[in-house]
Coordinates of C-alpha atoms and ligand atoms in Angstrom, one line a residue:
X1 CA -41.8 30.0 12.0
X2 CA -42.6 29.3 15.8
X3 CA -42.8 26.0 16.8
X4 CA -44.7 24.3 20.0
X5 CA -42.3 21.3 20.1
X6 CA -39.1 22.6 22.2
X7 CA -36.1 21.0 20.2
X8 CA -33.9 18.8 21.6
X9 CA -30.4 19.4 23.4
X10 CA -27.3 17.3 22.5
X11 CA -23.4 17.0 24.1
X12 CA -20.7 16.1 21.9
X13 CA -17.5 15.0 23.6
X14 CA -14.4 13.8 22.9
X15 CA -10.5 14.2 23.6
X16 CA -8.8 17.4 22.1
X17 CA -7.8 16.5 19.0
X18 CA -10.6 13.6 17.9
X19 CA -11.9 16.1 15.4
X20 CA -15.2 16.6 16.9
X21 CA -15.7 20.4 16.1
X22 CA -15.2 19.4 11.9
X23 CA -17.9 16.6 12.7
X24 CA -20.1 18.2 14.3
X25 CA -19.5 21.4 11.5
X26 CA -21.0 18.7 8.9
X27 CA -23.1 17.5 10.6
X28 CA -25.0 20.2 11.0
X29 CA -24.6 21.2 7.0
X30 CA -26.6 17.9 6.2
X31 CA -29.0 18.1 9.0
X32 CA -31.9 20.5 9.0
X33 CA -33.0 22.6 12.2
X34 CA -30.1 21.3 13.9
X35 CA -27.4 24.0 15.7
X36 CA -24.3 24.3 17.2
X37 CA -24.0 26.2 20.1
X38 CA -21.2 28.5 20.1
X39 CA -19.2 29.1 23.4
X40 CA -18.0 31.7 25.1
X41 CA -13.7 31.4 25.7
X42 CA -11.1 33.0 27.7
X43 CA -8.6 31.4 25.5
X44 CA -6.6 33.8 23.0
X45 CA -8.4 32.9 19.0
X46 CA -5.9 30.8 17.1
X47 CA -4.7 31.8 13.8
X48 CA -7.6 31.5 11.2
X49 CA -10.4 31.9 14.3
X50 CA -12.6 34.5 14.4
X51 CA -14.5 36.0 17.0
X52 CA -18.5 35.2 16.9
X53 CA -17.6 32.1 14.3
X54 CA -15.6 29.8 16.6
X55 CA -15.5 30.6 19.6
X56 CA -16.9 34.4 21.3
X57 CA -13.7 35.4 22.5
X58 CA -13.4 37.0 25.5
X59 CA -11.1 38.0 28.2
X60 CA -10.9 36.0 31.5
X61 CA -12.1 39.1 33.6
X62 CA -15.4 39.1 31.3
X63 CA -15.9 35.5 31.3
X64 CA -15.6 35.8 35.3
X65 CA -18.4 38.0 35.6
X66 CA -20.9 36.4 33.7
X67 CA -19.9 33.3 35.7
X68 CA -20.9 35.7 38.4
X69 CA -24.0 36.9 36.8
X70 CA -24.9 33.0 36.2
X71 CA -25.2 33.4 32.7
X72 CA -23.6 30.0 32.2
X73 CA -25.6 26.6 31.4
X74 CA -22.0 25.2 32.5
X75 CA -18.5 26.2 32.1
X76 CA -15.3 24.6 32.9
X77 CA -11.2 24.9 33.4
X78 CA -9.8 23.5 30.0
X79 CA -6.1 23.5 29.6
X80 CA -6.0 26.7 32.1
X81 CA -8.5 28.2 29.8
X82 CA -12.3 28.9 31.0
X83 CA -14.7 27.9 28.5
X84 CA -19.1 28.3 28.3
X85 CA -22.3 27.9 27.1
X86 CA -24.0 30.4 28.0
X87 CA -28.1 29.7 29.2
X88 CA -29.6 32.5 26.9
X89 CA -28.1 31.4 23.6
X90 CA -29.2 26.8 24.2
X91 CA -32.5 28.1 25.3
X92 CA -33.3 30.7 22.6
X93 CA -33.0 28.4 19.9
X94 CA -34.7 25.5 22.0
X95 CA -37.7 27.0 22.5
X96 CA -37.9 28.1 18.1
X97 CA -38.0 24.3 18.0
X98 CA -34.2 23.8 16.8
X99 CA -32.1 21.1 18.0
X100 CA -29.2 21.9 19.5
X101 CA -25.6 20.7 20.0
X102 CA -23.4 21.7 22.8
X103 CA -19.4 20.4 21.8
X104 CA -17.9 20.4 25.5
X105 CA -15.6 18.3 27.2
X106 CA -16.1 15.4 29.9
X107 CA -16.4 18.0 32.6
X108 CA -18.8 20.3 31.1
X109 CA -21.0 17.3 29.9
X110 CA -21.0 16.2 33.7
X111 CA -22.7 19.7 34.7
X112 CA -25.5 19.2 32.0
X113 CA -26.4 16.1 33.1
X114 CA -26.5 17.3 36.8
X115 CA -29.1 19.7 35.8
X116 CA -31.8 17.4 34.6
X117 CA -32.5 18.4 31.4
X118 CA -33.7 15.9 28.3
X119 CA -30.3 15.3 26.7
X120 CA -28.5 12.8 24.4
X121 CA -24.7 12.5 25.2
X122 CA -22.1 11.4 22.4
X123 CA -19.0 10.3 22.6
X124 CA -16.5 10.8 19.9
X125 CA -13.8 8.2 19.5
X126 CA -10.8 8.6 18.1
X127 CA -9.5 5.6 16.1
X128 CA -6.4 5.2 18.8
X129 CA -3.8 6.9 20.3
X130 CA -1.2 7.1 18.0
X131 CA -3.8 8.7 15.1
X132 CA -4.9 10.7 18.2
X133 CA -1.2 12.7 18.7
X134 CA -0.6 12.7 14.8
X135 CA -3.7 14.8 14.7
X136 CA -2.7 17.1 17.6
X137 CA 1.1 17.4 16.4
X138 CA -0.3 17.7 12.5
X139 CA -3.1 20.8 13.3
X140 CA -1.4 23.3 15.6
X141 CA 2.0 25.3 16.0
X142 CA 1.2 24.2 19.9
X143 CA 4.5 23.3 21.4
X144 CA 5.7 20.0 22.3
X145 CA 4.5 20.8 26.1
X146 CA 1.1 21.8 25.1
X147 CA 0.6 18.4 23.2
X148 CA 2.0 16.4 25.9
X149 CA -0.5 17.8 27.9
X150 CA -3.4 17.5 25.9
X151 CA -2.0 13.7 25.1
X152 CA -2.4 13.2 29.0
X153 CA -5.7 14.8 29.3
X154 CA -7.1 12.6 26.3
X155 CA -6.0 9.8 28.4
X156 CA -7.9 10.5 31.0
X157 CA -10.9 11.7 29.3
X158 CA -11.2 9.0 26.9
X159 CA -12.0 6.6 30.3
X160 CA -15.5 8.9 30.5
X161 CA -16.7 6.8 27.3
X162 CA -19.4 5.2 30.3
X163 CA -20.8 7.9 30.7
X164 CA -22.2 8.8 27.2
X165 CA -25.5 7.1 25.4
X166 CA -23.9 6.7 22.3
X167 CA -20.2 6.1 21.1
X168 CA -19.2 7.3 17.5
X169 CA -15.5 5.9 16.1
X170 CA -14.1 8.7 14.3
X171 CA -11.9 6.6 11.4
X172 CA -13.0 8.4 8.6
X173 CA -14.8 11.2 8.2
X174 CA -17.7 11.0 5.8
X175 CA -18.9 7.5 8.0
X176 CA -18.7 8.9 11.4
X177 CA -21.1 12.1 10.4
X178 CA -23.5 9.8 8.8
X179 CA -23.2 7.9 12.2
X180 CA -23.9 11.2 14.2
X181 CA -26.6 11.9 11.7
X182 CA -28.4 8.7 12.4
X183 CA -28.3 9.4 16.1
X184 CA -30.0 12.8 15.7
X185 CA -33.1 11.1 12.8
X186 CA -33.7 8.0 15.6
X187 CA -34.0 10.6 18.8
X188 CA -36.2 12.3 16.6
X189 CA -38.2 9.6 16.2
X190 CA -39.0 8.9 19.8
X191 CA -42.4 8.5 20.8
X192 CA -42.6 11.8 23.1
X193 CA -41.4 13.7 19.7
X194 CA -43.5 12.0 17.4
X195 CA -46.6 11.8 19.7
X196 CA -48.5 14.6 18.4
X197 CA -47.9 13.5 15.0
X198 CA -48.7 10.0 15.5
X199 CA -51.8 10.8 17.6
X200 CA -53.3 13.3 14.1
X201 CA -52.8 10.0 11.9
X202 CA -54.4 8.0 14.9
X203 CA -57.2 10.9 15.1
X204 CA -58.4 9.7 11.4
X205 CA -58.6 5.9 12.1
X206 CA -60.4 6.8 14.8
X207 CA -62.8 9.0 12.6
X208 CA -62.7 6.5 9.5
X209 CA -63.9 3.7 12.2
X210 CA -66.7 5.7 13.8
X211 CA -68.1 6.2 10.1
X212 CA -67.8 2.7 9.0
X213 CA -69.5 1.9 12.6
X214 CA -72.7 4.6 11.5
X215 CA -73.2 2.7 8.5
X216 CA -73.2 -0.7 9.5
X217 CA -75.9 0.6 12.4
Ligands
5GP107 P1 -10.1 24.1 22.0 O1 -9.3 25.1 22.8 O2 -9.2 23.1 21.4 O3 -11.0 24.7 21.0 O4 -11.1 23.3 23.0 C1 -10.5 22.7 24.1 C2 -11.6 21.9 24.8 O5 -12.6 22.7 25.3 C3 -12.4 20.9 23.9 O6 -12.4 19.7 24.6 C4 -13.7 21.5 23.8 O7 -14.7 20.5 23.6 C5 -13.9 22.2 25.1 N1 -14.9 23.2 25.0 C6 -15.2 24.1 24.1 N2 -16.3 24.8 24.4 C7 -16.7 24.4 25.6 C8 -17.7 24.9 26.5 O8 -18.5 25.7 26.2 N3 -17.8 24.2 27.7 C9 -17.0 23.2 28.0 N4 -17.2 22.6 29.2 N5 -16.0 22.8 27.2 C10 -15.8 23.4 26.0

């Protein structure tokens, strides 16, 4: 169905580990018209990824040319590893009207917001520390360097908080998507998203006074 209303863009960020990617995955079961955007990745798929689901895997010298052939909305250096949203895939499903959610770190967020666009920024909380390094030791077969260095990362990232319009505490699941949801119905609802609704309804007041005003004269 096309759609005159472009949708509306989203960022969610949060430290590795904060479970923001199984958030966001529900969130956008419950929610209609609303997307994920999937990136593009240098990094090697992890057991039980697949290519064109999780991530679009590809190699570094790939991912380097389409950096060159600035096919990238942003992209970034995460843990060594280059990760993007590429341009062509946000504003595709922009312009059908969807709503769209971009899951990329602090640095990647910073790029997006450089460029002007109408966006609403997340922030994805998790409950503390210690829950956050439970969480990266429980998931992965990464070694004890590679969670020491997310850990340290996390640490720093979790400071960019400030820079987001909305914070959601991930404690439990089922609360913090209803908590995203809510964020997505109430930008929704804005006035420059509803306006064309709003102004129909107004349109038949208008009409229902000027027939009540030809009878009275
Ligand atoms: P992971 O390797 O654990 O899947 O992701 C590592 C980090 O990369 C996460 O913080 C994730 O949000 C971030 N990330 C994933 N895709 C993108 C992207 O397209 N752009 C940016 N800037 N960060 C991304």
């Amino acid at each position: 169905m096309s759609n005159s209303v472009r949708g509306l863009l989203f960022i969610v960020s949060a430290p590795s580990g904060a479970g923001k990617t199984t958030l966001v995955e529900r969130l956008v079961e419950q929610v209609p018209r609303l997307r994920m955007s999937r990136s593009y990745t240098s990094r090697p798929a992890r057991p039980g990824e697949a290519d064109g689901v999780d991530y679009n895997f590809v190699s570094r010298e790939r991912f380097e040319s389409m950096v060159a052939a600035g096919e990238f909305l942003e992209w970034a250096d995460v843990f060594g590893n280059l990760y993007g949203t590429r341009a062509r895939d946000t504003e595709r499903l922009l312009a059908a009207g969807d709503d769209v959610v971009l899951v990329i770190d602090v640095q990647g967020a910073r790029k997006v917001r450089g460029l002007g666009l109408d966006l609403s920024t997340i922030f994805v909380m998790p409950p503390s520390l210690t829950v956050l390094e439970q969480r990266l030791r429980g998931r992965s077969k990464d070694s004890e360097e590679a969670v020491q260095r997310r850990l340290a990362v996390a640490r720093d990232e979790v400071v960019a908080f400030l820079e987001y319009d909305y914070i959601v505490l991930n404690d439990e699941l089922p609360a913090a998507v209803d908590r995203l949801r809510s964020i997505v119905v109430a930008e929704r609802l804005k006035l420059r998203r509803m306006r064309a609704a709003a102004e129909l309804v107004g349109g038949t007041f208008a009409t229902a006074a000027k027939g009540t005003g030809e009878l009275r004269g």
